[in-house]
PDB file of C-alpha atoms in Angstrom:
ATOM      1  CA  MET A   4      14.593  58.212  33.922  1.00  0.00           C
ATOM      2  CA  HIS A   5      11.473  60.293  33.251  1.00  0.00           C
ATOM      3  CA  LEU A   6      11.859  63.411  35.312  1.00  0.00           C
ATOM      4  CA  ASP A   7       9.971  65.750  33.019  1.00  0.00           C
ATOM      5  CA  ALA A   8       6.393  65.627  31.762  1.00  0.00           C
ATOM      6  CA  ASP A   9       7.180  65.296  28.052  1.00  0.00           C
ATOM      7  CA  ILE A  10       4.270  64.380  25.797  1.00  0.00           C
ATOM      8  CA  ASP A  11       4.843  61.873  23.013  1.00  0.00           C
ATOM      9  CA  GLU A  12       3.448  63.846  20.078  1.00  0.00           C
ATOM     10  CA  SER A  13       4.252  61.087  17.570  1.00  0.00           C
ATOM     11  CA  SER A  14       1.285  59.040  18.806  1.00  0.00           C
ATOM     12  CA  LYS A  15      -2.294  60.001  18.115  1.00  0.00           C
ATOM     13  CA  GLU A  16      -3.258  59.797  21.825  1.00  0.00           C
ATOM     14  CA  GLU A  17      -0.497  62.218  22.848  1.00  0.00           C
ATOM     15  CA  LYS A  18       0.174  60.386  26.097  1.00  0.00           C
ATOM     16  CA  PRO A  19       3.022  61.302  28.444  1.00  0.00           C
ATOM     17  CA  GLU A  20       6.337  59.711  27.534  1.00  0.00           C
ATOM     18  CA  ILE A  21       6.414  57.730  30.803  1.00  0.00           C
ATOM     19  CA  VAL A  22       3.110  56.038  29.864  1.00  0.00           C
ATOM     20  CA  MET A  23       4.381  55.224  26.380  1.00  0.00           C
ATOM     21  CA  GLU A  24       7.584  53.716  27.847  1.00  0.00           C
ATOM     22  CA  TYR A  25       5.552  51.576  30.230  1.00  0.00           C
ATOM     23  CA  ASN A  26       3.331  50.338  27.396  1.00  0.00           C
ATOM     24  CA  ARG A  27       6.387  49.438  25.308  1.00  0.00           C
ATOM     25  CA  THR A  28       8.009  47.395  28.088  1.00  0.00           C
ATOM     26  CA  LYS A  29       5.070  45.757  29.918  1.00  0.00           C
ATOM     27  CA  ALA A  30       4.944  42.681  27.657  1.00  0.00           C
ATOM     28  CA  GLY A  31       7.811  41.001  29.518  1.00  0.00           C
ATOM     29  CA  VAL A  32       6.036  41.286  32.858  1.00  0.00           C
ATOM     30  CA  ASP A  33       2.783  40.009  31.347  1.00  0.00           C
ATOM     31  CA  THR A  34       4.574  37.013  29.841  1.00  0.00           C
ATOM     32  CA  LEU A  35       6.318  36.241  33.135  1.00  0.00           C
ATOM     33  CA  ASP A  36       3.009  36.424  35.015  1.00  0.00           C
ATOM     34  CA  GLN A  37       1.401  34.086  32.497  1.00  0.00           C
ATOM     35  CA  LEU A  38       4.215  31.541  32.608  1.00  0.00           C
ATOM     36  CA  THR A  39       4.525  31.503  36.386  1.00  0.00           C
ATOM     37  CA  GLY A  40       0.750  31.300  36.719  1.00  0.00           C
ATOM     38  CA  ASN A  41       0.583  28.039  34.765  1.00  0.00           C
ATOM     39  CA  TYR A  42       2.689  26.104  37.293  1.00  0.00           C
ATOM     40  CA  SER A  43       2.877  27.909  40.589  1.00  0.00           C
ATOM     41  CA  CYS A  44       3.602  26.995  44.191  1.00  0.00           C
ATOM     42  CA  ARG A  45       1.719  30.070  45.377  1.00  0.00           C
ATOM     43  CA  ARG A  46      -0.680  29.649  48.297  1.00  0.00           C
ATOM     44  CA  LYS A  47      -3.133  32.087  49.777  1.00  0.00           C
ATOM     45  CA  THR A  48      -1.403  34.079  52.477  1.00  0.00           C
ATOM     46  CA  SER A  49      -1.771  37.419  54.197  1.00  0.00           C
ATOM     47  CA  ARG A  50       1.942  37.528  55.032  1.00  0.00           C
ATOM     48  CA  TRP A  51       3.878  39.503  52.436  1.00  0.00           C
ATOM     49  CA  PRO A  52       7.203  37.701  53.073  1.00  0.00           C
ATOM     50  CA  MET A  53       5.532  34.409  52.138  1.00  0.00           C
ATOM     51  CA  ALA A  54       3.996  35.952  49.008  1.00  0.00           C
ATOM     52  CA  LEU A  55       7.448  37.248  48.045  1.00  0.00           C
ATOM     53  CA  PHE A  56       8.979  33.821  48.735  1.00  0.00           C
ATOM     54  CA  TYR A  57       6.380  32.136  46.488  1.00  0.00           C
ATOM     55  CA  ASP A  58       7.124  34.624  43.700  1.00  0.00           C
ATOM     56  CA  ILE A  59      10.870  34.070  44.003  1.00  0.00           C
ATOM     57  CA  LEU A  60      10.375  30.300  43.959  1.00  0.00           C
ATOM     58  CA  ASP A  61       8.105  30.449  40.883  1.00  0.00           C
ATOM     59  CA  ILE A  62      10.478  32.733  38.968  1.00  0.00           C
ATOM     60  CA  SER A  63      13.513  30.637  39.954  1.00  0.00           C
ATOM     61  CA  ALA A  64      11.791  27.459  38.762  1.00  0.00           C
ATOM     62  CA  LEU A  65      10.920  29.111  35.439  1.00  0.00           C
ATOM     63  CA  ASP A  66      14.499  30.379  35.046  1.00  0.00           C
ATOM     64  CA  ALA A  67      15.890  26.921  35.808  1.00  0.00           C
ATOM     65  CA  TYR A  68      13.554  25.369  33.232  1.00  0.00           C
ATOM     66  CA  ILE A  69      14.588  27.872  30.546  1.00  0.00           C
ATOM     67  CA  ILE A  70      18.286  27.271  31.238  1.00  0.00           C
ATOM     68  CA  TRP A  71      17.766  23.481  31.269  1.00  0.00           C
ATOM     69  CA  CYS A  72      16.019  23.606  27.883  1.00  0.00           C
ATOM     70  CA  GLU A  73      18.809  25.732  26.406  1.00  0.00           C
ATOM     71  CA  ILE A  74      21.470  23.301  27.626  1.00  0.00           C
ATOM     72  CA  ASN A  75      19.442  20.162  26.727  1.00  0.00           C
ATOM     73  CA  PRO A  76      17.350  21.059  23.645  1.00  0.00           C
ATOM     74  CA  GLY A  77      16.385  17.436  22.905  1.00  0.00           C
ATOM     75  CA  TRP A  78      15.116  16.650  26.417  1.00  0.00           C
ATOM     76  CA  ASN A  79      11.524  15.343  26.158  1.00  0.00           C
ATOM     77  CA  SER A  80      11.090  17.463  23.040  1.00  0.00           C
ATOM     78  CA  THR A  81       7.929  15.655  21.913  1.00  0.00           C
ATOM     79  CA  LEU A  82       6.004  15.977  25.169  1.00  0.00           C
ATOM     80  CA  PRO A  83       3.537  18.852  25.627  1.00  0.00           C
ATOM     81  CA  THR A  84       4.050  18.861  29.416  1.00  0.00           C
ATOM     82  CA  LYS A  85       7.829  19.260  29.477  1.00  0.00           C
ATOM     83  CA  ARG A  86       7.753  21.993  32.072  1.00  0.00           C
ATOM     84  CA  ARG A  87       5.508  20.030  34.431  1.00  0.00           C
ATOM     85  CA  MET A  88       7.814  17.005  34.120  1.00  0.00           C
ATOM     86  CA  PHE A  89      10.848  19.228  34.757  1.00  0.00           C
ATOM     87  CA  LEU A  90       9.262  20.662  37.915  1.00  0.00           C
ATOM     88  CA  GLN A  91       8.342  17.182  39.147  1.00  0.00           C
ATOM     89  CA  ASP A  92      11.909  15.969  38.570  1.00  0.00           C
ATOM     90  CA  VAL A  93      13.348  18.982  40.391  1.00  0.00           C
ATOM     91  CA  SER A  94      10.999  18.549  43.351  1.00  0.00           C
ATOM     92  CA  LYS A  95      11.830  14.829  43.616  1.00  0.00           C
ATOM     93  CA  LYS A  96      15.543  15.632  43.555  1.00  0.00           C
ATOM     94  CA  MET A  97      15.066  18.253  46.247  1.00  0.00           C
ATOM     95  CA  MET A  98      13.179  15.780  48.482  1.00  0.00           C
ATOM     96  CA  GLN A  99      15.394  12.762  47.812  1.00  0.00           C
ATOM     97  CA  ARG A 100      17.992  13.463  50.496  1.00  0.00           C
ATOM     98  CA  GLN A 101      15.403  14.143  53.184  1.00  0.00           C
ATOM     99  CA  LEU A 102      13.394  11.030  52.283  1.00  0.00           C
ATOM    100  CA  LEU A 103      16.538   8.901  52.400  1.00  0.00           C
ATOM    101  CA  ARG A 104      17.483  10.336  55.787  1.00  0.00           C
ATOM    102  CA  ARG A 105      14.011   9.691  57.163  1.00  0.00           C
ATOM    103  CA  SER A 106      13.918   6.138  55.836  1.00  0.00           C
ATOM    104  CA  THR A 107      17.224   5.233  57.521  1.00  0.00           C
ATOM    105  CA  THR A 108      16.592   6.965  60.848  1.00  0.00           C
ATOM    106  CA  PRO A 109      15.564   4.426  63.501  1.00  0.00           C
ATOM    107  CA  ILE A 110      12.190   4.989  65.089  1.00  0.00           C
ATOM    108  CA  ASN A 111      12.315   5.772  68.793  1.00  0.00           C
ATOM    109  CA  PRO A 112      10.310   3.013  70.547  1.00  0.00           C
ATOM    110  CA  HIS A 113       9.386   5.429  73.344  1.00  0.00           C
ATOM    111  CA  CYS A 114       7.938   8.007  70.965  1.00  0.00           C
ATOM    112  CA  GLN A 115       4.151   8.129  70.774  1.00  0.00           C
ATOM    113  CA  CYS A 116       4.161   9.868  67.383  1.00  0.00           C
ATOM    114  CA  GLY A 117       4.820   6.843  65.144  1.00  0.00           C
ATOM    115  CA  PRO A 118       2.482   4.122  63.914  1.00  0.00           C
ATOM    116  CA  PRO A 119       1.040   1.780  66.549  1.00  0.00           C
ATOM    117  CA  HIS A 120       3.148  -1.315  67.347  1.00  0.00           C
TER     118      HIS A 120
END
């Protein structure tokens, strides 16, 4: 998009046009970082695929919350922690099937991994 080194002479700093474009559009990234930083699943890792996965999960959760609020504008409208409650509800729904499966699976009596008899 910015292949030449044009200078924006309309500003008093006379910065390159690419810098001015970045400054005009960086607010969205800053807002996203702030919102995903409030409620994040991120963990310390040195593996970049895990860091990418955590980012995708955080952004997806924020997107889901925004869509949910647009579809259901009256949902918990008086609570200050709506987003936290939304994330808790989503996580419980995601775990529900696994917890049900585990609660109905018979314990192997020969397994040494369960509680003592």
